[in-house]
Coordinates of C-alpha atoms in Angstrom, one line a residue:
X4 CA 5.6 24.6 16.8
X5 CA 3.0 26.6 18.7
X6 CA 1.2 29.8 17.9
X7 CA 3.1 33.0 18.8
X8 CA 0.8 33.6 21.7
X9 CA 1.8 30.3 23.3
X10 CA 5.5 30.1 22.5
X11 CA 6.3 31.8 25.8
X12 CA 5.1 28.6 27.6
X13 CA 8.3 26.8 26.4
X14 CA 10.4 29.3 28.3
X15 CA 8.0 29.5 31.2
X16 CA 7.8 25.7 31.7
X17 CA 11.6 25.3 31.4
X18 CA 12.5 27.8 34.1
X19 CA 9.6 27.2 36.4
X20 CA 10.6 23.5 36.4
X21 CA 14.2 24.3 37.2
X22 CA 13.2 26.6 40.0
X23 CA 10.7 24.3 41.6
X24 CA 13.1 21.4 41.4
X25 CA 16.0 23.4 43.0
X26 CA 18.3 23.9 40.0
X27 CA 17.9 27.6 40.6
X28 CA 17.6 28.8 44.2
X29 CA 16.6 32.1 45.9
X30 CA 18.8 35.0 44.8
X31 CA 20.2 33.2 41.7
X32 CA 20.5 35.4 38.6
X33 CA 18.5 34.3 35.6
X34 CA 20.2 34.1 32.2
X35 CA 19.9 37.2 30.1
X36 CA 16.9 37.6 27.8
X37 CA 19.4 37.6 24.8
X38 CA 20.8 34.3 25.8
X39 CA 17.4 32.7 26.2
X40 CA 16.4 34.1 22.8
X41 CA 19.4 32.3 21.3
X42 CA 18.7 29.1 23.2
X43 CA 15.0 28.8 22.2
X44 CA 15.2 30.7 18.9
X45 CA 12.6 33.1 20.1
X46 CA 12.0 36.8 19.7
X47 CA 12.6 39.2 22.6
X48 CA 8.9 40.0 23.2
X49 CA 8.1 36.3 23.6
X50 CA 10.8 35.8 26.3
X51 CA 9.7 39.0 28.1
X52 CA 6.1 37.5 28.2
X53 CA 7.5 34.4 29.8
X54 CA 9.4 36.5 32.4
X55 CA 6.1 38.4 33.1
X56 CA 4.3 35.2 33.9
X57 CA 7.2 33.8 36.0
X58 CA 7.2 37.0 38.0
X59 CA 3.4 36.9 38.4
X60 CA 3.6 33.4 39.7
X61 CA 6.3 34.2 42.3
X62 CA 9.3 32.6 40.7
X63 CA 11.4 35.6 39.7
X64 CA 11.7 39.4 40.2
X65 CA 12.3 41.6 37.2
X66 CA 13.7 45.1 37.6
X67 CA 14.5 47.5 34.8
X68 CA 18.1 47.5 33.6
X69 CA 18.9 44.7 36.0
X70 CA 19.2 41.0 35.7
X71 CA 16.2 39.0 36.8
X72 CA 16.6 37.0 40.0
X73 CA 14.9 34.0 41.6
X74 CA 12.7 35.0 44.5
X75 CA 11.1 31.5 45.0
X76 CA 12.1 30.2 48.5
X77 CA 11.9 26.6 49.3
X78 CA 13.6 24.4 51.9
X79 CA 15.2 21.1 50.6
X80 CA 12.2 19.2 51.9
X81 CA 9.8 21.4 49.9
X82 CA 11.9 20.9 46.8
X83 CA 11.9 17.2 47.3
X84 CA 8.1 17.3 47.6
X85 CA 7.8 19.3 44.4
X86 CA 9.7 16.6 42.6
X87 CA 7.6 13.8 44.1
X88 CA 4.3 15.6 43.5
X89 CA 5.1 16.1 39.8
X90 CA 6.6 12.8 38.9
X91 CA 4.8 10.2 41.0
X92 CA 1.4 10.7 39.4
X93 CA 3.1 10.5 36.0
X94 CA 5.1 7.3 36.7
X95 CA 3.0 5.1 34.4
X96 CA 2.9 7.8 31.7
X97 CA 6.7 8.2 31.8
X98 CA 7.1 4.5 31.3
X99 CA 4.6 4.5 28.4
X100 CA 6.3 7.4 26.6
X101 CA 9.5 5.4 26.5
X102 CA 7.6 2.9 24.4
X103 CA 5.5 5.4 22.4
X104 CA 8.5 7.5 21.6
X105 CA 9.9 4.7 19.5
X106 CA 6.6 4.0 17.8
X107 CA 5.6 7.6 17.1
X108 CA 8.6 9.9 17.3
X109 CA 11.3 7.7 15.8
X110 CA 9.6 7.3 12.4
X111 CA 9.0 11.1 12.2
X112 CA 12.6 11.7 13.2
X113 CA 13.9 9.3 10.5
X114 CA 11.7 10.9 7.9
X115 CA 12.9 14.4 8.8
X116 CA 16.5 13.3 8.5
X117 CA 15.9 11.9 5.0
X118 CA 15.1 15.4 3.9
X119 CA 18.4 16.9 5.1
X120 CA 20.9 18.4 2.7
X121 CA 24.6 17.6 3.0
X122 CA 25.3 21.0 4.6
X123 CA 22.9 20.2 7.4
X124 CA 24.7 17.0 8.1
X125 CA 28.0 18.9 8.2
X126 CA 26.5 21.4 10.6
X127 CA 25.4 18.5 12.8
X128 CA 28.9 17.0 12.8
X129 CA 30.4 20.3 13.8
X130 CA 27.8 20.9 16.4
X131 CA 28.5 17.5 18.0
X132 CA 32.3 18.1 17.9
X133 CA 32.0 21.5 19.5
X134 CA 28.7 21.9 21.3
X135 CA 27.6 25.4 22.2
X136 CA 27.0 26.3 25.8
X137 CA 23.9 28.1 24.6
X138 CA 22.4 24.9 23.4
X139 CA 19.4 23.3 25.1
X140 CA 19.5 19.6 26.0
X141 CA 21.3 18.1 22.9
X142 CA 18.8 15.4 22.1
X143 CA 15.9 17.9 22.1
X144 CA 17.9 20.2 19.7
X145 CA 18.6 17.3 17.3
X146 CA 15.0 16.1 17.3
X147 CA 13.6 19.6 16.7
X148 CA 16.0 20.1 13.8
X149 CA 15.0 16.8 12.2
X150 CA 11.3 17.3 12.8
X151 CA 11.4 20.8 11.5
X152 CA 12.5 19.5 8.1
X153 CA 9.0 18.0 7.7
X154 CA 7.4 21.4 7.8
X155 CA 4.6 20.1 10.0
X156 CA 3.6 22.3 12.9
X157 CA 1.3 19.6 14.4
X158 CA 4.0 17.1 14.9
X159 CA 6.3 19.7 16.4
X160 CA 3.5 20.5 18.8
X161 CA 3.2 16.8 19.8
X162 CA 7.0 16.6 20.4
X163 CA 7.0 19.7 22.6
X164 CA 4.0 18.4 24.6
X165 CA 5.9 15.2 25.1
X166 CA 9.0 17.0 26.4
X167 CA 6.9 19.2 28.7
X168 CA 5.3 16.1 30.2
X169 CA 8.6 14.3 30.6
X170 CA 10.1 17.4 32.3
X171 CA 13.5 15.8 33.1
X172 CA 15.1 16.9 29.8
X173 CA 14.7 20.4 31.3
X174 CA 17.0 19.4 34.1
X175 CA 20.1 18.5 32.1
X176 CA 23.2 20.7 32.8
X177 CA 26.3 19.4 31.0
X178 CA 26.2 20.0 27.3
X179 CA 29.9 19.0 27.1
X180 CA 28.9 15.4 27.9
X181 CA 27.5 15.2 24.4
X182 CA 30.8 16.2 22.8
X183 CA 31.9 13.5 20.4
X184 CA 35.0 12.5 18.5
X185 CA 33.4 10.9 15.5
X186 CA 36.7 9.7 14.2
X187 CA 37.5 7.8 17.4
X188 CA 34.1 6.2 17.3
X189 CA 34.6 5.1 13.7
X190 CA 31.6 7.0 12.5
X191 CA 31.8 7.9 8.8
X192 CA 28.4 7.8 7.1
X193 CA 25.3 9.7 8.0
X194 CA 23.4 6.5 8.7
X195 CA 26.1 5.4 11.2
X196 CA 25.9 8.7 12.9
X197 CA 22.2 8.6 13.4
X198 CA 22.2 5.0 14.4
X199 CA 24.8 5.9 17.1
X200 CA 22.9 9.0 18.4
X201 CA 19.5 7.2 18.5
X202 CA 21.1 4.4 20.6
X203 CA 22.9 6.9 22.9
X204 CA 19.8 9.0 23.4
X205 CA 17.7 5.9 24.2
X206 CA 20.3 4.8 26.8
X207 CA 20.2 8.3 28.4
X208 CA 16.4 8.2 28.5
X209 CA 16.4 4.7 30.0
X210 CA 19.0 5.5 32.6
X211 CA 17.3 8.7 33.6
X212 CA 13.9 6.9 33.9
X213 CA 15.4 4.1 35.9
X214 CA 17.1 6.5 38.3
X215 CA 14.0 8.5 38.7
X216 CA 11.8 5.5 39.4
X217 CA 14.3 4.2 41.9
X218 CA 14.3 7.6 43.6
X219 CA 10.4 7.7 43.7
X220 CA 10.4 4.2 45.2
X221 CA 12.7 5.4 48.0
X222 CA 10.8 8.6 48.9
X223 CA 7.2 7.4 48.3
X224 CA 6.5 6.2 51.9
X225 CA 7.5 9.6 53.3
X226 CA 6.2 12.0 50.8
X227 CA 3.3 10.1 49.3
X228 CA 1.9 7.6 51.7
X229 CA -1.3 7.3 49.6
X230 CA -1.4 6.5 45.9
X231 CA -1.9 9.8 43.9
X232 CA -4.4 10.1 41.1
X233 CA -2.5 9.2 37.9
X234 CA -1.9 12.0 35.4
X235 CA -1.7 10.6 31.9
X236 CA -0.1 12.3 28.9
X237 CA -2.6 14.5 27.1
X238 CA -1.9 16.1 23.7
X239 CA -3.0 19.7 24.1
X240 CA -3.5 20.1 20.4
X241 CA -4.6 23.7 20.4
X242 CA -1.7 25.1 22.2
X243 CA -0.6 25.5 18.6
X244 CA -3.9 26.8 17.3
X245 CA -5.8 28.5 20.1
X246 CA -9.1 28.8 18.2
X247 CA -11.1 25.7 18.9
X248 CA -13.4 26.4 15.9
X249 CA -11.4 23.8 13.9
X250 CA -12.0 21.1 16.4
X251 CA -15.7 22.0 16.6
X252 CA -16.1 22.0 12.9
X253 CA -14.5 18.6 12.6
X254 CA -16.9 17.3 15.3
X255 CA -19.9 18.6 13.4
X256 CA -18.7 17.2 10.1
X257 CA -18.3 13.8 11.8
X258 CA -21.8 14.2 13.0
X259 CA -23.0 14.8 9.5
X260 CA -21.1 11.9 8.0
X261 CA -22.4 9.5 10.7
X262 CA -26.0 10.7 10.3
X263 CA -26.4 12.6 13.6
X264 CA -27.0 15.7 11.5
X265 CA -28.6 14.4 8.2
X266 CA -28.1 16.4 5.0
X267 CA -31.2 18.5 4.4
X268 CA -31.9 18.9 8.2
X269 CA -31.0 21.9 10.3
X270 CA -28.3 22.0 12.9
X271 CA -29.3 22.8 16.5
X272 CA -29.6 26.5 17.3
X273 CA -26.4 28.5 18.2
X274 CA -27.2 28.4 22.0
X275 CA -27.9 24.7 21.8
X276 CA -24.6 24.0 20.0
X277 CA -22.8 26.2 22.6
X278 CA -24.4 24.2 25.4
X279 CA -23.6 20.8 23.7
X280 CA -20.0 21.5 23.0
X281 CA -19.4 23.6 26.2
X282 CA -18.0 26.7 24.5
X283 CA -18.9 30.3 24.0
X284 CA -21.5 31.5 21.6
X285 CA -19.0 33.6 19.8
X286 CA -16.9 30.5 19.1
X287 CA -20.0 28.7 17.7
X288 CA -20.6 31.6 15.4
X289 CA -17.1 31.5 14.1
X290 CA -17.4 27.7 13.7
X291 CA -20.6 28.1 11.7
X292 CA -18.9 30.7 9.5
X293 CA -16.2 28.1 8.8
X294 CA -18.7 25.4 8.0
X295 CA -20.4 27.9 5.5
X296 CA -17.0 28.5 3.8
X297 CA -16.5 24.7 3.6
X298 CA -19.9 24.3 1.8
X299 CA -20.9 22.0 4.7
X300 CA -23.7 24.3 6.0
X301 CA -25.7 27.3 4.8
X302 CA -27.0 29.9 7.3
X303 CA -30.5 30.9 6.4
X304 CA -31.9 34.0 8.0
X305 CA -35.0 33.2 10.0
X306 CA -34.7 29.5 9.5
X307 CA -31.4 28.3 10.9
X308 CA -28.3 26.5 9.7
X309 CA -29.0 24.0 6.9
X310 CA -26.8 21.0 6.5
X311 CA -26.1 20.8 2.8
X312 CA -22.6 19.3 2.2
X313 CA -22.0 21.0 -1.1
X314 CA -18.1 21.0 -1.3
X315 CA -18.0 22.6 -4.7
X316 CA -18.8 25.8 -2.8
X317 CA -15.6 25.6 -0.7
X318 CA -14.0 29.1 -0.3
X319 CA -10.3 28.3 -0.6
X320 CA -9.4 32.0 -0.2
X321 CA -10.8 31.9 3.4
X322 CA -8.0 32.1 6.0
X323 CA -10.0 29.8 8.3
X324 CA -10.4 27.2 5.5
X325 CA -6.7 27.4 4.7
X326 CA -5.9 26.9 8.4
X327 CA -8.3 23.9 8.7
X328 CA -7.0 22.2 5.6
X329 CA -3.4 22.8 6.8
X330 CA -4.4 21.0 10.0
X331 CA -6.0 18.1 7.9
X332 CA -2.9 17.7 5.7
X333 CA -0.6 17.7 8.8
X334 CA -2.8 15.1 10.5
X335 CA -2.8 12.9 7.4
X336 CA 1.0 13.2 7.0
X337 CA 1.5 12.1 10.6
X338 CA -0.6 9.1 10.0
X339 CA 1.4 8.2 6.8
X340 CA 4.7 8.5 8.6
X341 CA 3.7 6.5 11.8
X342 CA 1.1 4.1 10.5
X343 CA 3.4 1.1 9.9
X344 CA 5.0 1.1 13.3
X345 CA 1.8 1.9 15.2
X346 CA -0.2 -0.8 13.3
X347 CA 2.4 -3.6 13.7
X348 CA 2.8 -2.6 17.4
X349 CA -0.9 -2.7 18.0
X350 CA -1.4 -6.1 16.4
X351 CA 1.3 -7.6 18.7
X352 CA -1.1 -7.5 21.7
X353 CA -4.5 -7.9 20.0
X354 CA -6.7 -10.9 20.6
X355 CA -8.0 -13.1 17.9
X356 CA -11.6 -12.1 18.9
X357 CA -10.8 -8.4 18.4
X358 CA -9.4 -9.2 15.0
X359 CA -12.6 -11.1 14.1
X360 CA -14.7 -8.1 15.2
X361 CA -12.5 -5.7 13.1
X362 CA -12.9 -8.0 10.0
X363 CA -16.7 -8.2 10.5
X364 CA -16.9 -4.4 10.7
X365 CA -15.1 -4.1 7.4
X366 CA -17.4 -6.7 5.8
X367 CA -20.4 -4.7 7.1
X368 CA -19.3 -1.4 5.6
X369 CA -18.8 -3.1 2.2
X370 CA -22.2 -4.6 2.4
X371 CA -23.8 -1.3 3.5
X372 CA -21.8 0.8 0.9
X373 CA -20.2 2.8 3.7
X374 CA -16.6 2.2 2.9
X375 CA -16.0 5.9 3.7
X376 CA -15.8 4.7 7.3
X377 CA -12.7 2.7 6.6
X378 CA -10.3 5.1 8.3
X379 CA -12.7 5.8 11.1
X380 CA -13.1 2.1 12.0
X381 CA -9.4 1.2 11.8
X382 CA -8.2 4.3 13.7
X383 CA -10.9 3.5 16.3
X384 CA -9.5 0.0 16.5
X385 CA -6.1 1.3 17.3
X386 CA -7.5 3.8 19.9
X387 CA -9.2 0.9 21.6
X388 CA -6.6 -1.8 21.4
X389 CA -3.1 -0.3 21.3
X390 CA -1.3 -1.1 24.5
X391 CA 0.3 2.4 24.6
X392 CA -1.8 5.1 26.2
X393 CA 0.2 7.9 24.4
X394 CA -0.5 6.3 21.0
X395 CA -4.1 5.9 21.8
X396 CA -4.3 9.6 22.8
X397 CA -2.5 10.8 19.7
X398 CA -4.4 8.6 17.3
X399 CA -7.7 9.6 18.8
X400 CA -6.9 13.3 18.1
X401 CA -5.8 12.5 14.6
X402 CA -9.0 10.5 14.0
X403 CA -11.1 13.5 14.9
X404 CA -9.0 15.9 12.7
X405 CA -9.4 13.7 9.6
X406 CA -13.0 14.9 9.3
X407 CA -11.6 18.3 8.3
X408 CA -10.8 16.9 4.9
X409 CA -14.1 15.2 4.1
X410 CA -15.6 18.1 2.1
X411 CA -12.4 18.4 0.1
X412 CA -12.3 14.7 -0.7
X413 CA -15.9 14.9 -2.0
X414 CA -14.9 17.8 -4.2
X415 CA -11.7 16.1 -5.4
X416 CA -13.5 13.0 -6.4
X417 CA -16.6 14.9 -7.7
X418 CA -18.9 12.7 -5.6
X419 CA -22.0 13.4 -3.5
X420 CA -21.0 10.5 -1.3
X421 CA -17.9 8.4 -0.5
X422 CA -19.9 5.3 0.4
X423 CA -18.3 3.0 -2.2
X424 CA -15.2 5.0 -2.9
X425 CA -12.9 2.8 -0.8
X426 CA -14.4 -0.6 -1.7
X427 CA -11.2 -2.0 -3.2
X428 CA -9.2 -1.1 -0.2
X429 CA -11.7 -2.5 2.2
X430 CA -11.9 -5.7 0.2
X431 CA -8.2 -6.1 0.4
X432 CA -8.3 -5.5 4.2
X433 CA -10.9 -8.2 4.6
X434 CA -9.0 -10.7 2.5
X435 CA -5.7 -10.1 4.5
X436 CA -7.4 -10.3 7.9
X437 CA -9.3 -13.4 7.0
X438 CA -6.0 -15.0 6.1
X439 CA -4.5 -13.8 9.4
X440 CA -2.0 -11.7 7.5
X441 CA -1.8 -8.6 9.7
X442 CA 1.5 -7.6 8.1
X443 CA 0.0 -7.8 4.7
X444 CA -2.9 -5.7 5.9
X445 CA -0.5 -3.1 7.4
X446 CA 1.3 -2.9 4.0
X447 CA -2.1 -2.2 2.3
X448 CA -3.1 0.3 5.0
X449 CA 0.1 2.3 4.6
X450 CA -0.2 2.3 0.8
X451 CA -3.8 3.5 1.1
X452 CA -2.9 6.3 3.4
X453 CA 0.1 7.4 1.3
X454 CA -2.1 7.5 -1.8
X455 CA -4.8 9.6 -0.1
X456 CA -2.2 12.0 1.3
X457 CA -0.4 12.5 -2.1
X458 CA -3.6 13.0 -4.1
X459 CA -5.3 15.2 -1.5
X460 CA -2.2 17.4 -1.0
X461 CA -1.8 17.9 -4.8
X462 CA -5.5 18.8 -5.1
X463 CA -5.5 21.3 -2.3
X464 CA -2.3 22.9 -3.4
X465 CA -3.8 23.4 -6.9
X466 CA -6.9 25.0 -5.4
X467 CA -4.9 27.4 -3.3
X468 CA -2.8 28.2 -6.3
X469 CA -5.9 29.4 -8.2
X470 CA -7.8 30.9 -5.3
X471 CA -8.6 34.7 -5.5
X472 CA -6.3 35.4 -2.5
X473 CA -3.3 34.3 -4.6

């Protein structure tokens, strides 16, 4: 999910939204901390932190040994404006998420369910038959349970960011509405149950979105006479990992691979790097330390930071290296699980000219012995041409994070360069695209990613197993 220092945001956002939109009004009692802990599966200190920030921002008042109460005052017109101000700039984004959710989240949801044991299915059936009043919005609960089975914090982070952007799942009240009689519905198998729930949840989302857009159309002339600046969905990746050193390290590795920082040269000075990436000098120092542990760079006293790319020197016992490789594996896993749906969806709206450009790029990297750019080029193609803004946003982040694994891939393959490593895969890609067989290309792309993920995960796990820390 998110790091412990950011988990409180889940509680904060939930209750701030409900207060701003009038579900709680001045003087109302807040639920007990114990009840919120049960709902969100969080520790007491995390919920207390959320209450501290809610009080700081003028939403509630907390008194010792007393229940917290809402102190935010707003007339109906103000509440109406709060709703309009939030949702109107996000109208296009909400429409897009309805599409992207099926392309990105549904494959992950299905994969998670495939890992369930029978007792988890039985628990779900009991849960649906007798929903608890302490449960959050039922679809959110189910998706979190399914996604948690994949043991991938990055994709849970994406899901929570999507829910936070949508906001309206926070406004559901009636859990009893999700109470089901599975016998009456004729649902017997696990597959039938999931098919039914996915269809029902999609209907609920569609109806909610339609009602919301209809409402916005009615109130727009009064509350928003001018068109607001759109607020698109943004994946705040490092809500889960606050340290941005991993992102910076990935950017610098991409610079090395692309030739911006050639091997044998020196990186810019620490102040220059801080200015270039817009971050603190202390963060740059931690990033350089990480690059040293990865064997990507070597700090030389009095000279600077030498670009060396010697992955045999990777320090697998380093906590920072462990965290960065976790991030890489999670990114690769997300690509494996979503690549088919995203690729096929993207090709639906791509022009013939764009496909010809992609094919020519693949021909060029074969000719120039730079087939290591295979992933970079195709992910860049999706980021540029996919009709879903949320998919473009997510795949752009994943494209950046894949650089985290470059040094390990060199070490795994015992190579100094990956220039010709993916030549067979790129040749297959060219052959399929020249024939206009985008589905065949997608099959090959998915197989390629799956192979990379399996081999890399096995290699990294073996290195961790034998690292000094273990």
